[in-house]
Short mmCIF file of C-alpha atoms and ligand atoms in Angstrom, two decimals:
data_model
loop_
_atom_site.label_atom_id
_atom_site.label_comp_id
_atom_site.label_asym_id
_atom_site.label_seq_id
_atom_site.Cartn_x
_atom_site.Cartn_y
_atom_site.Cartn_z
CA UNK K 29 25.20 19.47 -0.47
CA UNK K 30 24.80 16.43 -2.71
CA UNK K 31 27.74 14.57 -1.20
CA UNK K 32 25.93 11.24 -1.40
CA UNK K 33 25.68 11.34 -5.20
CA UNK K 34 28.56 13.61 -6.16
CA UNK K 35 32.07 12.22 -6.46
CA UNK K 36 33.79 14.87 -4.37
CA UNK K 37 37.39 15.83 -4.92
CA UNK K 38 40.01 14.03 -2.92
CA UNK K 39 41.88 15.82 -0.17
CA UNK K 40 45.06 15.66 -2.24
CA UNK K 41 43.42 17.55 -5.09
CA UNK K 42 41.99 20.14 -2.71
CA UNK K 43 45.42 20.56 -1.10
CA UNK K 44 46.87 21.21 -4.53
CA UNK K 45 44.15 23.81 -5.16
CA UNK K 46 44.98 25.49 -1.85
CA UNK K 47 48.64 25.63 -2.87
CA UNK K 48 47.69 27.12 -6.24
CA UNK K 49 45.71 29.86 -4.49
CA UNK K 50 48.61 30.53 -2.10
CA UNK K 51 50.95 30.81 -5.09
CA UNK K 52 48.71 33.49 -6.60
CA UNK K 53 47.03 31.23 -9.15
CA UNK K 54 43.39 30.79 -10.10
CA UNK K 55 41.23 27.81 -9.15
CA UNK K 56 37.69 27.19 -10.39
CA UNK K 57 35.51 25.54 -7.77
CA UNK K 58 31.89 24.46 -7.33
CA UNK K 59 29.41 26.31 -5.17
CA UNK K 60 25.76 25.44 -4.71
CA UNK K 61 24.79 28.34 -7.04
CA UNK K 62 27.27 28.31 -9.93
CA UNK K 63 30.99 27.55 -10.35
CA UNK K 64 33.33 30.33 -9.23
CA UNK K 65 36.73 31.44 -10.53
CA UNK K 66 38.73 31.83 -7.33
CA UNK K 67 41.79 33.81 -6.26
CA UNK K 68 43.33 34.84 -2.95
CA UNK K 69 41.38 37.92 -1.79
CA UNK K 70 44.55 39.38 -0.28
CA UNK K 71 46.64 39.14 -3.45
CA UNK K 72 46.14 42.06 -5.87
CA UNK K 73 48.05 40.37 -8.71
CA UNK K 74 45.97 37.20 -8.43
CA UNK K 75 42.80 39.29 -8.50
CA UNK K 76 43.97 40.99 -11.71
CA UNK K 77 44.26 37.55 -13.29
CA UNK K 78 40.53 37.01 -12.72
CA UNK K 79 39.65 40.21 -14.55
CA UNK K 80 41.82 39.37 -17.53
CA UNK K 81 40.63 35.75 -17.69
CA UNK K 82 36.99 36.82 -17.65
CA UNK K 83 37.44 39.91 -19.82
CA UNK K 84 35.60 41.79 -17.08
CA UNK K 85 36.01 45.55 -16.54
CA UNK K 86 38.36 46.03 -13.59
CA UNK K 87 36.03 48.35 -11.69
CA UNK K 88 33.40 45.64 -11.19
CA UNK K 89 33.56 44.38 -7.61
CA UNK K 90 33.97 40.72 -6.61
CA UNK K 91 32.43 38.62 -3.85
CA UNK K 92 34.67 37.36 -1.02
CA UNK K 93 33.91 33.74 -0.09
CA UNK K 94 34.51 32.62 3.49
CA UNK K 95 34.46 29.23 5.21
CA UNK K 96 32.06 28.33 7.96
CA UNK K 97 33.87 26.81 10.95
CA UNK K 98 34.51 23.08 10.81
CA UNK K 99 31.73 20.61 11.74
CA UNK K 100 29.20 23.34 12.02
CA UNK K 101 25.83 23.29 13.52
CA UNK K 102 24.20 26.12 11.60
CA UNK K 103 22.50 27.64 14.61
CA UNK K 104 25.71 27.75 16.64
CA UNK K 105 28.06 29.51 14.29
CA UNK K 106 29.55 32.72 15.58
CA UNK K 107 30.01 34.71 12.38
CA UNK K 108 31.23 37.85 14.09
CA UNK K 109 34.96 36.99 14.43
CA UNK K 110 35.00 35.63 10.86
CA UNK K 111 33.58 38.84 9.47
CA UNK K 112 35.45 41.49 11.46
CA UNK K 113 38.67 41.35 9.38
CA UNK K 114 36.59 42.32 6.32
CA UNK K 115 33.81 44.65 7.40
CA UNK K 116 32.99 47.56 9.68
CA UNK K 117 29.67 48.01 11.44
CA UNK K 118 28.12 44.57 11.66
CA UNK K 119 24.48 45.25 12.48
CA UNK K 120 22.07 42.97 14.33
CA UNK K 121 20.20 42.52 11.08
CA UNK K 122 23.38 41.33 9.39
CA UNK K 123 23.90 38.72 12.10
CA UNK K 124 20.28 37.59 11.83
CA UNK K 125 20.66 37.14 8.07
CA UNK K 126 23.89 35.17 8.45
CA UNK K 127 22.41 32.97 11.16
CA UNK K 128 19.36 32.24 9.05
CA UNK K 129 20.96 31.69 5.64
CA UNK K 130 24.70 31.00 5.89
CA UNK K 131 26.27 28.88 4.64
CA UNK K 132 24.02 29.28 1.61
CA UNK K 133 23.14 31.22 -1.55
CA UNK K 134 23.02 34.70 0.02
CA UNK K 135 25.59 37.47 -0.47
CA UNK K 136 25.68 40.46 1.88
CA UNK K 137 27.22 43.84 1.09
CA UNK K 138 28.84 45.75 3.96
CA UNK K 139 30.95 48.83 4.50
CA UNK K 140 34.46 47.45 4.06
CA UNK K 141 37.36 47.29 6.46
CA UNK K 142 40.21 49.50 5.29
CA UNK K 143 42.47 46.50 4.69
CA UNK K 144 40.21 45.17 1.91
CA UNK K 145 41.91 45.65 -1.44
CA UNK K 146 40.56 48.24 -3.89
CA UNK K 147 41.19 45.74 -6.70
CA UNK K 148 38.49 43.57 -5.15
CA UNK K 149 35.88 46.25 -4.48
CA UNK K 150 36.33 48.18 -7.72
CA UNK K 151 37.41 51.13 -5.59
CA UNK K 152 34.06 51.24 -3.76
CA UNK K 153 33.75 51.60 -0.01
CA UNK K 154 31.82 48.36 0.36
CA UNK K 155 32.57 44.64 0.19
CA UNK K 156 30.33 41.71 -0.76
CA UNK K 157 30.68 38.49 1.26
CA UNK K 158 29.17 35.05 1.20
CA UNK K 159 29.73 31.63 2.78
CA UNK K 160 28.89 29.02 0.14
CA UNK K 161 27.32 25.75 1.28
CA UNK K 162 28.87 23.36 -1.23
CA UNK K 163 31.14 20.89 0.63
CA UNK K 164 34.00 21.23 -1.89
CA UNK K 165 33.90 25.03 -1.60
CA UNK K 166 33.78 24.72 2.18
CA UNK K 167 36.74 22.35 2.32
CA UNK K 168 38.77 24.52 -0.04
CA UNK K 169 38.03 27.66 1.98
CA UNK K 170 38.65 26.03 5.33
CA UNK K 171 42.00 24.66 4.26
CA UNK K 172 43.00 27.91 2.58
CA UNK K 173 42.22 29.76 5.80
CA UNK K 174 41.44 33.03 4.10
CA UNK K 175 39.01 34.81 1.85
CA UNK K 176 38.71 33.73 -1.77
CA UNK K 177 37.27 36.14 -4.33
CA UNK K 178 35.24 34.38 -6.96
CA UNK K 179 33.05 35.69 -9.73
CA UNK K 180 31.10 33.16 -11.75
CA UNK K 181 33.61 31.19 -13.85
CA UNK K 182 32.44 32.39 -17.27
CA UNK K 183 33.64 34.97 -19.78
CA UNK K 184 32.11 38.38 -19.08
CA UNK K 185 28.43 38.60 -20.07
CA UNK K 186 28.11 34.89 -20.87
CA UNK K 187 26.09 32.11 -19.26
CA UNK K 188 27.39 31.10 -15.81
CA UNK K 189 28.75 27.53 -15.54
CA UNK K 190 26.93 24.93 -13.46
CA UNK K 191 29.31 22.01 -14.03
CA UNK K 192 33.08 21.49 -14.16
CA UNK K 193 32.83 20.71 -17.89
CA UNK K 194 31.10 24.07 -18.50
CA UNK K 195 34.03 25.85 -16.87
CA UNK K 196 36.55 23.97 -19.00
CA UNK K 197 34.59 24.80 -22.17
CA UNK K 198 34.42 28.44 -21.19
CA UNK K 199 38.19 28.86 -20.93
CA UNK K 200 39.35 26.20 -23.37
CA UNK K 201 42.49 27.16 -25.24
CA UNK K 202 42.79 30.42 -23.27
CA UNK K 203 43.74 29.41 -19.83
CA UNK K 204 45.28 26.35 -18.23
CA UNK K 205 42.95 26.35 -15.27
CA UNK K 206 42.65 24.04 -12.28
CA UNK K 207 38.97 23.09 -12.00
CA UNK K 208 37.63 21.31 -8.90
CA UNK K 209 34.74 19.05 -9.81
CA UNK K 210 31.78 19.03 -7.43
CA UNK K 211 29.10 17.81 -9.80
CA UNK K 212 26.15 19.86 -11.02
CA UNK K 213 25.20 22.95 -9.01
CA UNK K 214 21.95 22.46 -7.12
CA UNK K 215 20.69 26.05 -7.03
CA UNK K 216 21.72 26.86 -10.58
CA UNK K 217 21.51 30.68 -10.53
CA UNK K 218 23.76 33.13 -8.68
CA UNK K 219 23.24 34.07 -5.05
CA UNK K 220 20.72 36.66 -3.88
CA UNK K 221 22.60 39.90 -3.07
CA UNK K 222 21.41 42.14 -0.24
CA UNK K 223 23.07 45.50 0.40
CA UNK K 224 23.35 46.34 4.10
CA UNK K 225 25.95 49.06 3.64
CA UNK K 226 23.58 51.99 4.05
CA UNK K 227 23.20 51.06 7.71
CA UNK K 228 19.47 51.02 8.28
CA UNK K 229 17.91 49.22 5.36
CA UNK K 230 18.37 45.96 3.51
CA UNK K 231 18.20 46.41 -0.26
CA UNK K 232 17.92 43.71 -2.90
CA UNK K 233 20.65 44.15 -5.53
CA UNK K 234 20.25 40.80 -7.30
CA UNK K 235 17.29 38.41 -6.95
CA UNK K 236 18.02 34.75 -6.37
CA UNK K 237 16.36 31.70 -4.85
CA UNK K 238 16.32 33.29 -1.39
CA UNK K 239 13.49 35.83 -1.74
CA UNK K 240 12.55 38.91 0.33
CA UNK K 241 9.41 37.03 1.40
CA UNK K 242 11.47 34.15 2.82
CA UNK K 243 13.84 36.61 4.51
CA UNK K 244 10.92 38.43 6.13
CA UNK K 245 9.42 35.14 7.28
CA UNK K 246 12.67 33.80 8.78
CA UNK K 247 14.18 36.99 10.24
CA UNK K 248 11.49 39.68 10.35
CA UNK K 249 13.73 41.89 8.16
CA UNK K 250 12.09 43.85 5.34
CA UNK K 251 14.14 43.80 2.14
CA UNK K 252 13.48 46.67 -0.26
CA UNK K 253 13.58 46.34 -4.02
CA UNK K 254 16.23 48.60 -5.57
CA UNK K 255 13.58 50.83 -7.19
CA UNK K 256 11.75 51.28 -3.90
CA UNK K 257 15.04 52.11 -2.19
CA UNK K 258 15.85 54.73 -4.83
CA UNK K 259 12.38 56.28 -4.57
CA UNK K 260 12.65 56.51 -0.80
CA UNK K 261 16.27 57.73 -0.85
CA UNK K 262 17.39 54.75 1.21
CA UNK K 263 20.50 54.26 -0.86
CA UNK K 264 23.02 57.11 -0.99
CA UNK K 265 25.33 55.81 -3.72
CA UNK K 266 24.20 53.40 -6.39
CA UNK K 267 26.49 50.37 -6.36
CA UNK K 268 27.95 49.00 -9.56
CA UNK K 269 26.64 45.51 -10.14
CA UNK K 270 27.79 43.90 -13.35
CA UNK K 271 24.92 41.42 -13.33
CA UNK K 272 22.61 44.45 -13.37
CA UNK K 273 23.57 45.36 -16.92
CA UNK K 274 20.78 44.81 -19.40
CA UNK K 275 22.79 42.26 -21.34
CA UNK K 276 24.25 39.43 -19.29
CA UNK K 277 24.12 35.64 -18.85
CA UNK K 278 23.70 35.44 -22.61
CA UNK K 279 23.84 32.58 -25.12
CA UNK K 280 25.10 33.09 -28.69
CA UNK K 281 21.83 31.88 -30.25
CA UNK K 282 19.07 34.54 -30.25
CA UNK K 283 16.77 33.96 -27.28
CA UNK K 284 13.31 35.49 -26.77
CA UNK K 285 10.44 35.08 -24.31
CA UNK K 286 6.86 34.40 -25.37
CA UNK K 287 3.66 35.27 -23.54
CA UNK K 288 1.29 32.39 -22.73
CA UNK K 289 -0.06 30.97 -26.00
CA UNK K 290 1.77 33.58 -28.14
CA UNK K 291 4.64 31.63 -29.65
CA UNK K 292 4.03 32.96 -33.14
CA UNK K 293 4.10 36.59 -31.94
CA UNK K 294 7.64 36.02 -30.73
CA UNK K 295 8.66 35.34 -34.32
CA UNK K 296 7.49 38.74 -35.56
CA UNK K 297 10.85 40.20 -34.70
CA UNK K 298 12.42 37.76 -37.15
CA UNK K 299 10.76 38.49 -40.51
CA UNK K 300 13.25 36.41 -42.50
CA UNK K 301 11.68 33.44 -40.81
CA UNK K 302 14.08 31.15 -39.09
CA UNK K 303 13.75 27.52 -39.94
CA UNK K 304 14.74 25.71 -36.73
CA UNK K 305 13.26 27.02 -33.52
CA UNK K 306 13.54 25.41 -30.07
CA UNK K 307 10.50 26.22 -27.96
CA UNK K 308 10.63 25.63 -24.22
CA UNK K 309 7.21 24.64 -22.86
CA UNK K 310 6.09 24.15 -19.26
CA UNK K 311 6.09 20.50 -18.26
CA UNK K 312 2.67 21.12 -16.66
CA UNK K 313 1.09 22.13 -19.95
CA UNK K 314 0.04 20.27 -23.02
CA UNK K 315 2.18 20.59 -26.12
CA UNK K 316 1.83 23.52 -28.52
CA UNK K 317 0.04 21.40 -31.11
CA UNK K 318 0.41 21.42 -34.85
CA UNK K 319 -0.88 24.89 -35.73
CA UNK K 320 2.63 26.26 -36.15
CA UNK K 321 4.12 28.31 -38.93
CA UNK K 322 4.38 26.92 -42.48
CA UNK K 323 8.12 27.50 -42.88
CA UNK K 324 9.28 27.00 -39.33
CA UNK K 325 10.19 23.76 -37.69
CA UNK K 326 9.45 23.99 -33.98
CA UNK K 327 10.88 21.52 -31.55
CA UNK K 328 9.57 21.46 -28.01
CA UNK K 329 11.76 21.18 -24.95
CA UNK K 330 10.06 20.73 -21.58
CA UNK K 331 11.01 23.08 -18.74
CA UNK K 332 10.01 22.64 -15.08
CA UNK K 333 7.01 24.63 -13.87
CA UNK K 334 8.44 24.74 -10.35
CA UNK K 335 10.61 27.84 -9.85
CA UNK K 336 13.47 26.23 -7.93
CA UNK K 337 13.73 23.29 -10.31
CA UNK K 338 13.58 25.72 -13.24
CA UNK K 339 16.42 27.76 -11.72
CA UNK K 340 18.54 24.67 -11.13
CA UNK K 341 18.35 23.76 -14.83
CA UNK K 342 18.18 27.17 -16.53
CA UNK K 343 21.87 27.67 -17.40
CA UNK K 344 22.27 23.97 -18.24
CA UNK K 345 19.39 24.29 -20.76
CA UNK K 346 20.70 27.54 -22.23
CA UNK K 347 24.17 26.09 -22.71
CA UNK K 348 22.89 22.84 -24.20
CA UNK K 349 20.45 24.59 -26.55
CA UNK K 350 23.19 27.01 -27.57
CA UNK K 351 25.32 24.05 -28.68
CA UNK K 352 22.56 22.48 -30.76
CA UNK K 353 22.58 24.92 -33.67
CA UNK K 354 19.05 26.35 -33.35
CA UNK K 355 18.25 29.55 -35.24
CA UNK K 356 16.17 30.84 -32.37
CA UNK K 357 15.34 29.73 -28.81
CA UNK K 358 11.99 30.65 -27.25
CA UNK K 359 11.28 30.44 -23.53
CA UNK K 360 7.92 30.99 -21.83
CA UNK K 361 7.66 34.19 -19.78
CA UNK K 362 7.98 33.21 -16.12
CA UNK K 363 4.75 33.73 -14.19
CA UNK K 364 4.25 36.62 -11.75
CA UNK K 365 5.46 36.05 -8.19
CA UNK K 366 8.61 36.72 -6.22
CA UNK K 367 9.80 33.13 -6.37
CA UNK K 368 10.24 33.67 -10.13
CA UNK K 369 12.12 36.99 -9.86
CA UNK K 370 15.58 35.38 -9.99
CA UNK K 371 14.96 33.40 -13.16
CA UNK K 372 12.94 36.22 -14.77
CA UNK K 373 15.89 38.57 -14.17
CA UNK K 374 18.40 36.12 -15.69
CA UNK K 375 16.17 35.25 -18.66
CA UNK K 376 15.49 38.90 -19.54
CA UNK K 377 19.17 39.78 -19.50
CA UNK K 378 20.02 36.62 -21.42
CA UNK K 379 17.52 37.64 -24.12
CA UNK K 380 18.91 41.13 -24.37
CA UNK K 381 22.48 39.98 -24.73
CA UNK K 382 21.81 36.94 -26.90
CA UNK K 383 22.72 36.47 -30.56
CA UNK K 384 26.05 36.39 -32.38
CA UNK K 385 26.39 40.18 -32.34
CA UNK K 386 25.69 40.60 -28.62
CA UNK K 387 29.04 42.30 -28.13
CA UNK K 388 27.68 45.28 -30.06
CA UNK K 389 25.29 46.09 -27.21
CA UNK K 390 26.63 49.24 -25.61
CA UNK K 391 25.85 48.07 -22.12
CA UNK K 392 27.74 44.81 -22.23
O1 LIG D 24 26.40 32.81 -6.53
C1 LIG D 24 27.27 33.67 -6.66
O2 LIG D 24 27.19 34.79 -6.11
C2 LIG D 24 28.48 33.34 -7.55
C3 LIG D 24 29.27 32.23 -6.86
C4 LIG D 24 30.53 31.86 -7.61
O3 LIG D 24 29.55 32.60 -5.55
N1 LIG D 24 29.29 34.47 -7.77
C5 LIG D 24 28.92 35.49 -8.59
O4 LIG D 24 29.90 36.44 -8.78
O5 LIG D 24 27.84 35.54 -9.14
P1 LIG D 24 29.86 37.52 -9.94
O6 LIG D 24 31.13 38.29 -9.81
O7 LIG D 24 29.57 36.88 -11.23
O8 LIG D 24 28.69 38.44 -9.49
C6 LIG D 24 28.86 39.16 -8.28
C7 LIG D 24 27.97 40.34 -8.25
C8 LIG D 24 28.35 41.33 -9.32
O9 LIG D 24 27.17 41.74 -9.96
C9 LIG D 24 28.99 42.44 -8.53
O10 LIG D 24 28.80 43.70 -9.14
C10 LIG D 24 28.26 42.34 -7.20
O11 LIG D 24 28.16 40.98 -6.99
N2 LIG D 24 29.07 42.93 -6.14
C11 LIG D 24 30.26 42.54 -5.70
N3 LIG D 24 30.73 43.38 -4.76
C12 LIG D 24 29.79 44.32 -4.60
C13 LIG D 24 29.69 45.49 -3.79
N4 LIG D 24 30.65 45.85 -2.95
N5 LIG D 24 28.57 46.23 -3.90
C14 LIG D 24 27.59 45.88 -4.75
N6 LIG D 24 27.64 44.79 -5.56
C15 LIG D 24 28.72 44.04 -5.48
MG1 LIG D 25 28.71 36.49 -13.08
#
């Protein structure tokens, strides 16, 4: 994506990463969404290493990442032969979605081919696949010539990494990990996930920067929200999606959202008033002013009022603020509108899981 400004990894380094994957090792690599922790999708032992490195329950399924053919012209890619080793029943809708959005930040869930390892799917009958657009990911995948499973390269429940340094910090002292550096991730939140495995309908499992509205506009396909799909019995078996747990993507510092103009209300939950509070404010709005709280020191941090720019910086901001020793972090509630669904989803889960005792939440 940003090959003009990003110092991309040399071929020699990528070749070494390919060899590491072939030897059953783990390699962290950049994608346009977040950094992934990769392993050979055909190697059960390598896949187990991902679960132990992340501390993730072993029945949570992983996404298989595939390369687009070399020197692609988006419109000309024939995805069918690339997908058939992994999935059964490729529908016309699936092909339309791939043609419109791959390579890119969209993951599709299919009924799996029988050769797909249970270790990868958490024992489910479906498999999630995506073709990332980042040039380093593409080069790695093309040279590896196979599928690479990759969850976000963070410890389970924590904030996803959007730079190589974030990945190193996440596993420091635990794991001697090869990390390919592809600069900062442009999208900044994880891919949109659409479940096509029920055959007839497309169901949104995880919101991201590609929205149902954009999908409808580009392909004519209606994507149902998970609640709608449940109400209309469009989904026979509820998939397990770890990002769907209430607590996820969470910083260690307590994080809360405030309604427009209601910063002080957000403090009511913290009666033993905290002294240092970071308050994120929209860059389009004037500052909060001086009428704060007598015993609280607020410091304002501007956040973008454009949804895609906000997404691209969200995890960076959460990580940075988490390092700065605040007692509390406040973010403005994202406005209504589908283009904000991805960041609203991540922020709400980050709030729920945040704080030093987040591990006590039953759902994490
Ligand atoms: O942007 C992304 O998708 C990043 C980059 C690295 O590609 N990956 C990522 O992976 O976010 P992870 O493992 O952190 O989240 C993958 C999500 C999980 O919530 C998982 O439950 C869901 O995908 N998933 C994987 N396979 C699935 C399946 N067969 N059915 C339903 N959900 C599935
Ligand atoms: Mg994740």
